Amino acid sequence: MNKLEKLKENLSKYKSAVIAFSGGVDSTFLAKVASEVLGDNLLLVTVKASIIPNSEIEETKELAKTFRVKHQLIEFDITKTNTFIENLPNRCYFCKKDFFSLIKQVAYEKGFEVVFDGSNIDDNADYRPGKKALKELGVISPLAETEFTKEEIRNYSRIYNLSTAEKPAYACLASRFPYGEKITVDKLERVEKSEQRIRNLGFIHFRVRSHDNLARIEFAPGEIAKGWEKRNDIEKICIEAGYNYVAIDIRGYRTGAMNETLNT
């Protein structure tokens, strides 16, 4: 039995489910497979908050229509939460606890049996305090349980011809700030605006890391040279978004960059 068959077998053990749906590679693949197994007994729920770009929210709507699966948006003002604003190293725990508590409430009110998330086995390699919240709330991670890696999910997504198969890894906008720097709506909007406009220049794998008034841009190795060529455009974009200084990180893009200071 291959992993896809095993995943379907595991999903078939449940009568109904809600999927925390971000529109990323993992949750989209899970939604597609679960829709084949559970049909109308599946609901996709997306939390709309200022840490998630509007473009990502719109994509979840389109994907849900493609799968012909019920989809619900929940709005949540996370910037009113002190544990989020203070931006401590365990911030992700509180965010996940808030988001998934809302999703579980929807599942309970609508009579769905369980809540799934799209975590995969590779997620264990990075510092992810949010996993504790998922465990406490009883959220199930079918992809991780079936030991799907990120690359395997991408491979099966290609077989399914999913539009997210080649989608770059994504993390919420809060991950752009160093721990300890307070996060505000204005700062989140500044990052979102900068990243969207840089993406419009043709860049794919990058992050705008926000250090107070400095925008530190991480480009994937294959895009650093292009980033240097476009430095004047990039500087203009970030200055217009509200930064005073702009820098290109010579180490390039790496996931979990803001967690590096936790090991020092």
PDB file of C-alpha atoms in Angstrom:
ATOM      1  CA  MET A   1       0.000   0.000   0.000  1.00  0.00           C
ATOM      2  CA  ASN A   2       1.482   3.354  -1.024  1.00  0.00           C
ATOM      3  CA  LYS A   3       1.186   6.483   1.093  1.00  0.00           C
ATOM      4  CA  LEU A   4      -1.718   7.919  -0.898  1.00  0.00           C
ATOM      5  CA  GLU A   5      -3.761   4.753  -0.383  1.00  0.00           C
ATOM      6  CA  LYS A   6      -2.815   4.714   3.295  1.00  0.00           C
ATOM      7  CA  LEU A   7      -3.885   8.352   3.633  1.00  0.00           C
ATOM      8  CA  LYS A   8      -7.261   7.627   2.069  1.00  0.00           C
ATOM      9  CA  GLU A   9      -7.691   4.640   4.353  1.00  0.00           C
ATOM     10  CA  ASN A  10      -6.948   6.789   7.413  1.00  0.00           C
ATOM     11  CA  LEU A  11      -9.343   9.518   6.294  1.00  0.00           C
ATOM     12  CA  SER A  12     -12.116   6.982   5.709  1.00  0.00           C
ATOM     13  CA  LYS A  13     -12.135   6.198   9.426  1.00  0.00           C
ATOM     14  CA  TYR A  14     -13.950   9.488  10.043  1.00  0.00           C
ATOM     15  CA  LYS A  15     -17.545  10.311   9.183  1.00  0.00           C
ATOM     16  CA  SER A  16     -16.899  14.025   8.677  1.00  0.00           C
ATOM     17  CA  ALA A  17     -14.113  16.555   9.052  1.00  0.00           C
ATOM     18  CA  VAL A  18     -13.133  20.199   8.975  1.00  0.00           C
ATOM     19  CA  ILE A  19      -9.795  21.132   7.405  1.00  0.00           C
ATOM     20  CA  ALA A  20      -7.908  24.239   8.510  1.00  0.00           C
ATOM     21  CA  PHE A  21      -7.401  25.527   4.986  1.00  0.00           C
ATOM     22  CA  SER A  22      -4.625  27.984   4.152  1.00  0.00           C
ATOM     23  CA  GLY A  23      -4.435  27.325   0.417  1.00  0.00           C
ATOM     24  CA  GLY A  24      -0.820  26.216   0.757  1.00  0.00           C
ATOM     25  CA  VAL A  25       0.744  23.103  -0.768  1.00  0.00           C
ATOM     26  CA  ASP A  26      -0.077  20.838   2.170  1.00  0.00           C
ATOM     27  CA  SER A  27      -3.625  21.820   3.102  1.00  0.00           C
ATOM     28  CA  THR A  28      -4.619  21.964  -0.580  1.00  0.00           C
ATOM     29  CA  PHE A  29      -3.369  18.429  -1.221  1.00  0.00           C
ATOM     30  CA  LEU A  30      -5.109  17.216   1.932  1.00  0.00           C
ATOM     31  CA  ALA A  31      -8.325  18.975   0.906  1.00  0.00           C
ATOM     32  CA  LYS A  32      -8.246  17.347  -2.531  1.00  0.00           C
ATOM     33  CA  VAL A  33      -7.752  13.831  -1.171  1.00  0.00           C
ATOM     34  CA  ALA A  34     -10.250  14.334   1.664  1.00  0.00           C
ATOM     35  CA  SER A  35     -12.860  15.593  -0.815  1.00  0.00           C
ATOM     36  CA  GLU A  36     -12.591  12.276  -2.658  1.00  0.00           C
ATOM     37  CA  VAL A  37     -13.021  10.305   0.565  1.00  0.00           C
ATOM     38  CA  LEU A  38     -15.536  12.386   2.541  1.00  0.00           C
ATOM     39  CA  GLY A  39     -17.449  14.211  -0.202  1.00  0.00           C
ATOM     40  CA  ASP A  40     -20.139  16.474   1.244  1.00  0.00           C
ATOM     41  CA  ASN A  41     -19.048  15.614   4.775  1.00  0.00           C
ATOM     42  CA  LEU A  42     -16.050  17.909   4.448  1.00  0.00           C
ATOM     43  CA  LEU A  43     -15.763  21.608   5.284  1.00  0.00           C
ATOM     44  CA  LEU A  44     -12.784  23.865   4.621  1.00  0.00           C
ATOM     45  CA  VAL A  45     -12.326  26.683   7.130  1.00  0.00           C
ATOM     46  CA  THR A  46      -9.976  29.625   6.610  1.00  0.00           C
ATOM     47  CA  VAL A  47      -9.163  32.204   9.266  1.00  0.00           C
ATOM     48  CA  LYS A  48      -8.909  35.704   7.817  1.00  0.00           C
ATOM     49  CA  ALA A  49      -6.465  37.807   9.811  1.00  0.00           C
ATOM     50  CA  SER A  50      -3.942  40.581   9.198  1.00  0.00           C
ATOM     51  CA  ILE A  51      -1.026  38.118   9.305  1.00  0.00           C
ATOM     52  CA  ILE A  52      -2.327  36.505   6.102  1.00  0.00           C
ATOM     53  CA  PRO A  53      -2.111  38.445   2.804  1.00  0.00           C
ATOM     54  CA  ASN A  54      -5.421  39.083   1.055  1.00  0.00           C
ATOM     55  CA  SER A  55      -4.070  37.327  -2.031  1.00  0.00           C
ATOM     56  CA  GLU A  56      -3.782  34.101  -0.012  1.00  0.00           C
ATOM     57  CA  ILE A  57      -7.358  34.433   1.228  1.00  0.00           C
ATOM     58  CA  GLU A  58      -8.656  34.920  -2.306  1.00  0.00           C
ATOM     59  CA  GLU A  59      -6.760  31.840  -3.436  1.00  0.00           C
ATOM     60  CA  THR A  60      -8.465  29.687  -0.794  1.00  0.00           C
ATOM     61  CA  LYS A  61     -11.837  30.763  -2.192  1.00  0.00           C
ATOM     62  CA  GLU A  62     -10.887  29.785  -5.732  1.00  0.00           C
ATOM     63  CA  LEU A  63      -9.439  26.433  -4.692  1.00  0.00           C
ATOM     64  CA  ALA A  64     -12.545  25.544  -2.688  1.00  0.00           C
ATOM     65  CA  LYS A  65     -14.684  26.294  -5.750  1.00  0.00           C
ATOM     66  CA  THR A  66     -12.429  24.086  -7.872  1.00  0.00           C
ATOM     67  CA  PHE A  67     -12.847  21.185  -5.451  1.00  0.00           C
ATOM     68  CA  ARG A  68     -16.577  21.920  -5.063  1.00  0.00           C
ATOM     69  CA  VAL A  69     -16.154  21.741  -1.297  1.00  0.00           C
ATOM     70  CA  LYS A  70     -17.954  23.874   1.272  1.00  0.00           C
ATOM     71  CA  HIS A  71     -15.756  26.726   2.494  1.00  0.00           C
ATOM     72  CA  GLN A  72     -16.140  29.123   5.401  1.00  0.00           C
ATOM     73  CA  LEU A  73     -14.131  32.220   6.326  1.00  0.00           C
ATOM     74  CA  ILE A  74     -13.702  33.316   9.942  1.00  0.00           C
ATOM     75  CA  GLU A  75     -12.470  36.848  10.637  1.00  0.00           C
ATOM     76  CA  PHE A  76     -10.216  37.330  13.631  1.00  0.00           C
ATOM     77  CA  ASP A  77      -8.411  40.502  14.759  1.00  0.00           C
ATOM     78  CA  ILE A  78      -5.230  38.974  16.114  1.00  0.00           C
ATOM     79  CA  THR A  79      -3.584  42.364  16.663  1.00  0.00           C
ATOM     80  CA  LYS A  80      -5.907  42.888  19.637  1.00  0.00           C
ATOM     81  CA  THR A  81      -4.197  39.953  21.378  1.00  0.00           C
ATOM     82  CA  ASN A  82      -1.357  40.946  23.728  1.00  0.00           C
ATOM     83  CA  THR A  83       0.447  37.618  23.406  1.00  0.00           C
ATOM     84  CA  PHE A  84       0.662  38.225  19.658  1.00  0.00           C
ATOM     85  CA  ILE A  85       1.698  41.874  19.818  1.00  0.00           C
ATOM     86  CA  GLU A  86       4.540  41.176  22.261  1.00  0.00           C
ATOM     87  CA  ASN A  87       5.992  38.680  19.747  1.00  0.00           C
ATOM     88  CA  LEU A  88       7.749  36.316  22.130  1.00  0.00           C
ATOM     89  CA  PRO A  89       9.448  33.117  20.879  1.00  0.00           C
ATOM     90  CA  ASN A  90       6.308  31.091  21.738  1.00  0.00           C
ATOM     91  CA  ARG A  91       4.041  33.482  19.778  1.00  0.00           C
ATOM     92  CA  CYS A  92       3.107  30.724  17.350  1.00  0.00           C
ATOM     93  CA  TYR A  93       1.672  28.660  20.194  1.00  0.00           C
ATOM     94  CA  PHE A  94      -0.829  31.378  21.105  1.00  0.00           C
ATOM     95  CA  CYS A  95      -1.696  32.095  17.456  1.00  0.00           C
ATOM     96  CA  LYS A  96      -2.394  28.434  16.752  1.00  0.00           C
ATOM     97  CA  LYS A  97      -4.385  28.139  19.972  1.00  0.00           C
ATOM     98  CA  ASP A  98      -6.568  31.103  18.992  1.00  0.00           C
ATOM     99  CA  PHE A  99      -7.027  30.069  15.356  1.00  0.00           C
ATOM    100  CA  PHE A 100      -7.755  26.416  15.968  1.00  0.00           C
ATOM    101  CA  SER A 101     -10.049  27.141  18.914  1.00  0.00           C
ATOM    102  CA  LEU A 102     -12.182  29.151  16.466  1.00  0.00           C
ATOM    103  CA  ILE A 103     -12.053  26.359  13.898  1.00  0.00           C
ATOM    104  CA  LYS A 104     -12.960  23.731  16.495  1.00  0.00           C
ATOM    105  CA  GLN A 105     -15.919  25.857  17.561  1.00  0.00           C
ATOM    106  CA  VAL A 106     -17.179  25.898  13.961  1.00  0.00           C
ATOM    107  CA  ALA A 107     -16.731  22.125  13.729  1.00  0.00           C
ATOM    108  CA  TYR A 108     -18.656  21.623  16.969  1.00  0.00           C
ATOM    109  CA  GLU A 109     -21.510  23.946  16.005  1.00  0.00           C
ATOM    110  CA  LYS A 110     -21.920  22.347  12.589  1.00  0.00           C
ATOM    111  CA  GLY A 111     -21.624  18.774  13.842  1.00  0.00           C
ATOM    112  CA  PHE A 112     -18.313  17.768  12.223  1.00  0.00           C
ATOM    113  CA  GLU A 113     -16.438  14.948  13.896  1.00  0.00           C
ATOM    114  CA  VAL A 114     -12.792  16.099  13.734  1.00  0.00           C
ATOM    115  CA  VAL A 115     -10.478  18.938  12.697  1.00  0.00           C
ATOM    116  CA  PHE A 116      -7.509  18.271  10.402  1.00  0.00           C
ATOM    117  CA  ASP A 117      -4.478  20.391   9.680  1.00  0.00           C
ATOM    118  CA  GLY A 118      -1.910  20.060   6.884  1.00  0.00           C
ATOM    119  CA  SER A 119       1.286  19.501   8.894  1.00  0.00           C
ATOM    120  CA  ASN A 120       3.719  17.069   7.259  1.00  0.00           C
ATOM    121  CA  ILE A 121       6.590  15.007   8.651  1.00  0.00           C
ATOM    122  CA  ASP A 122       9.216  17.590   7.611  1.00  0.00           C
ATOM    123  CA  ASP A 123       7.652  20.172   9.918  1.00  0.00           C
ATOM    124  CA  ASN A 124       9.297  18.390  12.848  1.00  0.00           C
ATOM    125  CA  ALA A 125      12.697  19.699  11.694  1.00  0.00           C
ATOM    126  CA  ASP A 126      12.059  23.344  12.668  1.00  0.00           C
ATOM    127  CA  TYR A 127      11.122  25.119  15.870  1.00  0.00           C
ATOM    128  CA  ARG A 128       7.324  25.056  15.840  1.00  0.00           C
ATOM    129  CA  PRO A 129       5.729  25.851  19.221  1.00  0.00           C
ATOM    130  CA  GLY A 130       2.325  25.797  17.509  1.00  0.00           C
ATOM    131  CA  LYS A 131       2.429  22.003  17.454  1.00  0.00           C
ATOM    132  CA  LYS A 132       1.806  22.006  21.204  1.00  0.00           C
ATOM    133  CA  ALA A 133      -1.443  23.920  20.692  1.00  0.00           C
ATOM    134  CA  LEU A 134      -2.615  21.452  18.032  1.00  0.00           C
ATOM    135  CA  LYS A 135      -1.966  18.539  20.388  1.00  0.00           C
ATOM    136  CA  GLU A 136      -3.793  20.231  23.264  1.00  0.00           C
ATOM    137  CA  LEU A 137      -6.836  20.875  21.071  1.00  0.00           C
ATOM    138  CA  GLY A 138      -6.917  17.363  19.641  1.00  0.00           C
ATOM    139  CA  VAL A 139      -6.297  18.480  16.047  1.00  0.00           C
ATOM    140  CA  ILE A 140      -5.319  15.606  13.748  1.00  0.00           C
ATOM    141  CA  SER A 141      -2.494  15.866  11.179  1.00  0.00           C
ATOM    142  CA  PRO A 142      -3.210  13.103   8.620  1.00  0.00           C
ATOM    143  CA  LEU A 143      -0.232  13.931   6.374  1.00  0.00           C
ATOM    144  CA  ALA A 144       2.235  13.754   9.251  1.00  0.00           C
ATOM    145  CA  GLU A 145       0.619  10.567  10.545  1.00  0.00           C
ATOM    146  CA  THR A 146       1.061   9.001   7.113  1.00  0.00           C
ATOM    147  CA  GLU A 147       4.682  10.295   7.076  1.00  0.00           C
ATOM    148  CA  PHE A 148       4.274  12.425   3.960  1.00  0.00           C
ATOM    149  CA  THR A 149       7.288  14.626   3.228  1.00  0.00           C
ATOM    150  CA  LYS A 150       6.946  18.004   1.545  1.00  0.00           C
ATOM    151  CA  GLU A 151       8.438  16.685  -1.677  1.00  0.00           C
ATOM    152  CA  GLU A 152       6.055  13.712  -1.743  1.00  0.00           C
ATOM    153  CA  ILE A 153       3.131  16.088  -1.292  1.00  0.00           C
ATOM    154  CA  ARG A 154       4.390  18.168  -4.211  1.00  0.00           C
ATOM    155  CA  ASN A 155       4.811  15.046  -6.354  1.00  0.00           C
ATOM    156  CA  TYR A 156       1.251  13.848  -5.698  1.00  0.00           C
ATOM    157  CA  SER A 157      -0.006  17.416  -6.222  1.00  0.00           C
ATOM    158  CA  ARG A 158       1.546  17.303  -9.699  1.00  0.00           C
ATOM    159  CA  ILE A 159      -0.223  14.019 -10.386  1.00  0.00           C
ATOM    160  CA  TYR A 160      -3.490  15.644  -9.307  1.00  0.00           C
ATOM    161  CA  ASN A 161      -2.579  18.677 -11.436  1.00  0.00           C
ATOM    162  CA  LEU A 162      -3.086  20.991  -8.472  1.00  0.00           C
ATOM    163  CA  SER A 163      -2.192  24.641  -9.026  1.00  0.00           C
ATOM    164  CA  THR A 164      -0.281  24.651  -5.734  1.00  0.00           C
ATOM    165  CA  ALA A 165       2.183  21.900  -6.712  1.00  0.00           C
ATOM    166  CA  GLU A 166       5.002  24.379  -7.321  1.00  0.00           C
ATOM    167  CA  LYS A 167       3.803  27.030  -4.888  1.00  0.00           C
ATOM    168  CA  PRO A 168       6.634  28.349  -2.690  1.00  0.00           C
ATOM    169  CA  ALA A 169       6.578  27.540   1.001  1.00  0.00           C
ATOM    170  CA  TYR A 170       4.658  30.169   2.902  1.00  0.00           C
ATOM    171  CA  ALA A 171       4.663  31.319   6.513  1.00  0.00           C
ATOM    172  CA  CYS A 172       2.443  33.962   8.072  1.00  0.00           C
ATOM    173  CA  LEU A 173       3.583  37.581   7.981  1.00  0.00           C
ATOM    174  CA  ALA A 174       4.388  37.511  11.705  1.00  0.00           C
ATOM    175  CA  SER A 175       7.369  35.293  10.868  1.00  0.00           C
ATOM    176  CA  ARG A 176       9.032  38.294   9.202  1.00  0.00           C
ATOM    177  CA  PHE A 177       9.771  39.985  12.546  1.00  0.00           C
ATOM    178  CA  PRO A 178      12.541  39.229  15.070  1.00  0.00           C
ATOM    179  CA  TYR A 179      11.245  37.982  18.397  1.00  0.00           C
ATOM    180  CA  GLY A 180      10.735  40.800  20.860  1.00  0.00           C
ATOM    181  CA  GLU A 181       9.838  43.475  18.299  1.00  0.00           C
ATOM    182  CA  LYS A 182       6.211  44.450  18.811  1.00  0.00           C
ATOM    183  CA  ILE A 183       3.974  43.706  15.825  1.00  0.00           C
ATOM    184  CA  THR A 184       1.384  46.232  14.656  1.00  0.00           C
ATOM    185  CA  VAL A 185      -1.125  46.383  11.822  1.00  0.00           C
ATOM    186  CA  ASP A 186       0.973  49.057  10.093  1.00  0.00           C
ATOM    187  CA  LYS A 187       4.071  46.878  10.225  1.00  0.00           C
ATOM    188  CA  LEU A 188       2.195  43.882   8.822  1.00  0.00           C
ATOM    189  CA  GLU A 189       0.786  45.991   5.990  1.00  0.00           C
ATOM    190  CA  ARG A 190       4.272  47.323   5.247  1.00  0.00           C
ATOM    191  CA  VAL A 191       5.652  43.794   4.832  1.00  0.00           C
ATOM    192  CA  GLU A 192       2.680  42.607   2.773  1.00  0.00           C
ATOM    193  CA  LYS A 193       2.876  45.594   0.429  1.00  0.00           C
ATOM    194  CA  SER A 194       6.644  45.201  -0.051  1.00  0.00           C
ATOM    195  CA  GLU A 195       6.466  41.462  -0.746  1.00  0.00           C
ATOM    196  CA  GLN A 196       3.583  41.787  -3.181  1.00  0.00           C
ATOM    197  CA  ARG A 197       5.329  44.454  -5.234  1.00  0.00           C
ATOM    198  CA  ILE A 198       8.652  42.559  -5.233  1.00  0.00           C
ATOM    199  CA  ARG A 199       6.762  39.450  -6.353  1.00  0.00           C
ATOM    200  CA  ASN A 200       5.371  41.504  -9.224  1.00  0.00           C
ATOM    201  CA  LEU A 201       8.962  42.034 -10.387  1.00  0.00           C
ATOM    202  CA  GLY A 202       9.140  38.295 -11.065  1.00  0.00           C
ATOM    203  CA  PHE A 203      10.708  36.997  -7.838  1.00  0.00           C
ATOM    204  CA  ILE A 204       9.396  33.737  -6.384  1.00  0.00           C
ATOM    205  CA  HIS A 205      11.441  32.485  -3.412  1.00  0.00           C
ATOM    206  CA  PHE A 206      12.165  35.369  -1.050  1.00  0.00           C
ATOM    207  CA  ARG A 207      11.187  37.040   2.212  1.00  0.00           C
ATOM    208  CA  VAL A 208      11.109  40.609   3.455  1.00  0.00           C
ATOM    209  CA  ARG A 209      12.405  40.361   7.017  1.00  0.00           C
ATOM    210  CA  SER A 210      11.374  43.438   8.965  1.00  0.00           C
ATOM    211  CA  HIS A 211      13.764  44.911  11.550  1.00  0.00           C
ATOM    212  CA  ASP A 212      12.135  48.105  12.784  1.00  0.00           C
ATOM    213  CA  ASN A 213      12.889  50.574   9.954  1.00  0.00           C
ATOM    214  CA  LEU A 214      15.129  48.167   8.021  1.00  0.00           C
ATOM    215  CA  ALA A 215      13.854  45.771   5.349  1.00  0.00           C
ATOM    216  CA  ARG A 216      16.269  42.835   5.015  1.00  0.00           C
ATOM    217  CA  ILE A 217      15.506  40.918   1.835  1.00  0.00           C
ATOM    218  CA  GLU A 218      16.327  37.220   1.621  1.00  0.00           C
ATOM    219  CA  PHE A 219      16.415  35.848  -1.929  1.00  0.00           C
ATOM    220  CA  ALA A 220      16.833  32.189  -2.902  1.00  0.00           C
ATOM    221  CA  PRO A 221      20.322  31.476  -4.310  1.00  0.00           C
ATOM    222  CA  GLY A 222      19.052  31.498  -7.886  1.00  0.00           C
ATOM    223  CA  GLU A 223      17.474  34.927  -7.441  1.00  0.00           C
ATOM    224  CA  ILE A 224      20.141  36.861  -5.497  1.00  0.00           C
ATOM    225  CA  ALA A 225      21.895  38.072  -8.664  1.00  0.00           C
ATOM    226  CA  LYS A 226      18.580  39.257 -10.078  1.00  0.00           C
ATOM    227  CA  GLY A 227      17.826  40.917  -6.760  1.00  0.00           C
ATOM    228  CA  TRP A 228      21.050  42.884  -6.995  1.00  0.00           C
ATOM    229  CA  GLU A 229      20.242  43.897 -10.570  1.00  0.00           C
ATOM    230  CA  LYS A 230      16.815  45.097  -9.445  1.00  0.00           C
ATOM    231  CA  ARG A 231      18.131  46.723  -6.256  1.00  0.00           C
ATOM    232  CA  ASN A 232      16.996  50.220  -7.214  1.00  0.00           C
ATOM    233  CA  ASP A 233      13.434  49.035  -7.871  1.00  0.00           C
ATOM    234  CA  ILE A 234      13.458  47.012  -4.651  1.00  0.00           C
ATOM    235  CA  GLU A 235      14.749  49.953  -2.637  1.00  0.00           C
ATOM    236  CA  LYS A 236      12.026  52.199  -4.043  1.00  0.00           C
ATOM    237  CA  ILE A 237       9.327  49.621  -3.240  1.00  0.00           C
ATOM    238  CA  CYS A 238      10.428  49.235   0.382  1.00  0.00           C
ATOM    239  CA  ILE A 239      10.940  52.965   0.958  1.00  0.00           C
ATOM    240  CA  GLU A 240       7.483  53.698  -0.452  1.00  0.00           C
ATOM    241  CA  ALA A 241       6.059  51.004   1.849  1.00  0.00           C
ATOM    242  CA  GLY A 242       7.479  52.854   4.850  1.00  0.00           C
ATOM    243  CA  TYR A 243      11.003  51.548   5.502  1.00  0.00           C
ATOM    244  CA  ASN A 244      13.992  53.874   5.914  1.00  0.00           C
ATOM    245  CA  TYR A 245      16.688  51.353   5.014  1.00  0.00           C
ATOM    246  CA  VAL A 246      16.860  48.368   2.657  1.00  0.00           C
ATOM    247  CA  ALA A 247      19.427  45.542   2.548  1.00  0.00           C
ATOM    248  CA  ILE A 248      19.882  42.286   0.628  1.00  0.00           C
ATOM    249  CA  ASP A 249      20.988  39.404   2.881  1.00  0.00           C
ATOM    250  CA  ILE A 250      24.090  37.735   1.378  1.00  0.00           C
ATOM    251  CA  ARG A 251      23.173  34.443   3.079  1.00  0.00           C
ATOM    252  CA  GLY A 252      20.002  34.272   1.015  1.00  0.00           C
ATOM    253  CA  TYR A 253      16.568  32.863   1.761  1.00  0.00           C
ATOM    254  CA  ARG A 254      16.166  30.134   4.361  1.00  0.00           C
ATOM    255  CA  THR A 255      13.075  28.981   6.199  1.00  0.00           C
ATOM    256  CA  GLY A 256      12.886  29.755   9.886  1.00  0.00           C
ATOM    257  CA  ALA A 257      15.517  32.501   9.636  1.00  0.00           C
ATOM    258  CA  MET A 258      14.084  34.316  12.644  1.00  0.00           C
ATOM    259  CA  ASN A 259      14.550  31.157  14.742  1.00  0.00           C
ATOM    260  CA  GLU A 260      18.333  31.212  14.258  1.00  0.00           C
ATOM    261  CA  THR A 261      18.810  33.542  17.223  1.00  0.00           C
ATOM    262  CA  LEU A 262      17.137  30.993  19.517  1.00  0.00           C
ATOM    263  CA  ASN A 263      20.178  28.722  19.226  1.00  0.00           C
ATOM    264  CA  THR A 264      22.729  31.359  20.137  1.00  0.00           C
TER     265      THR A 264
END
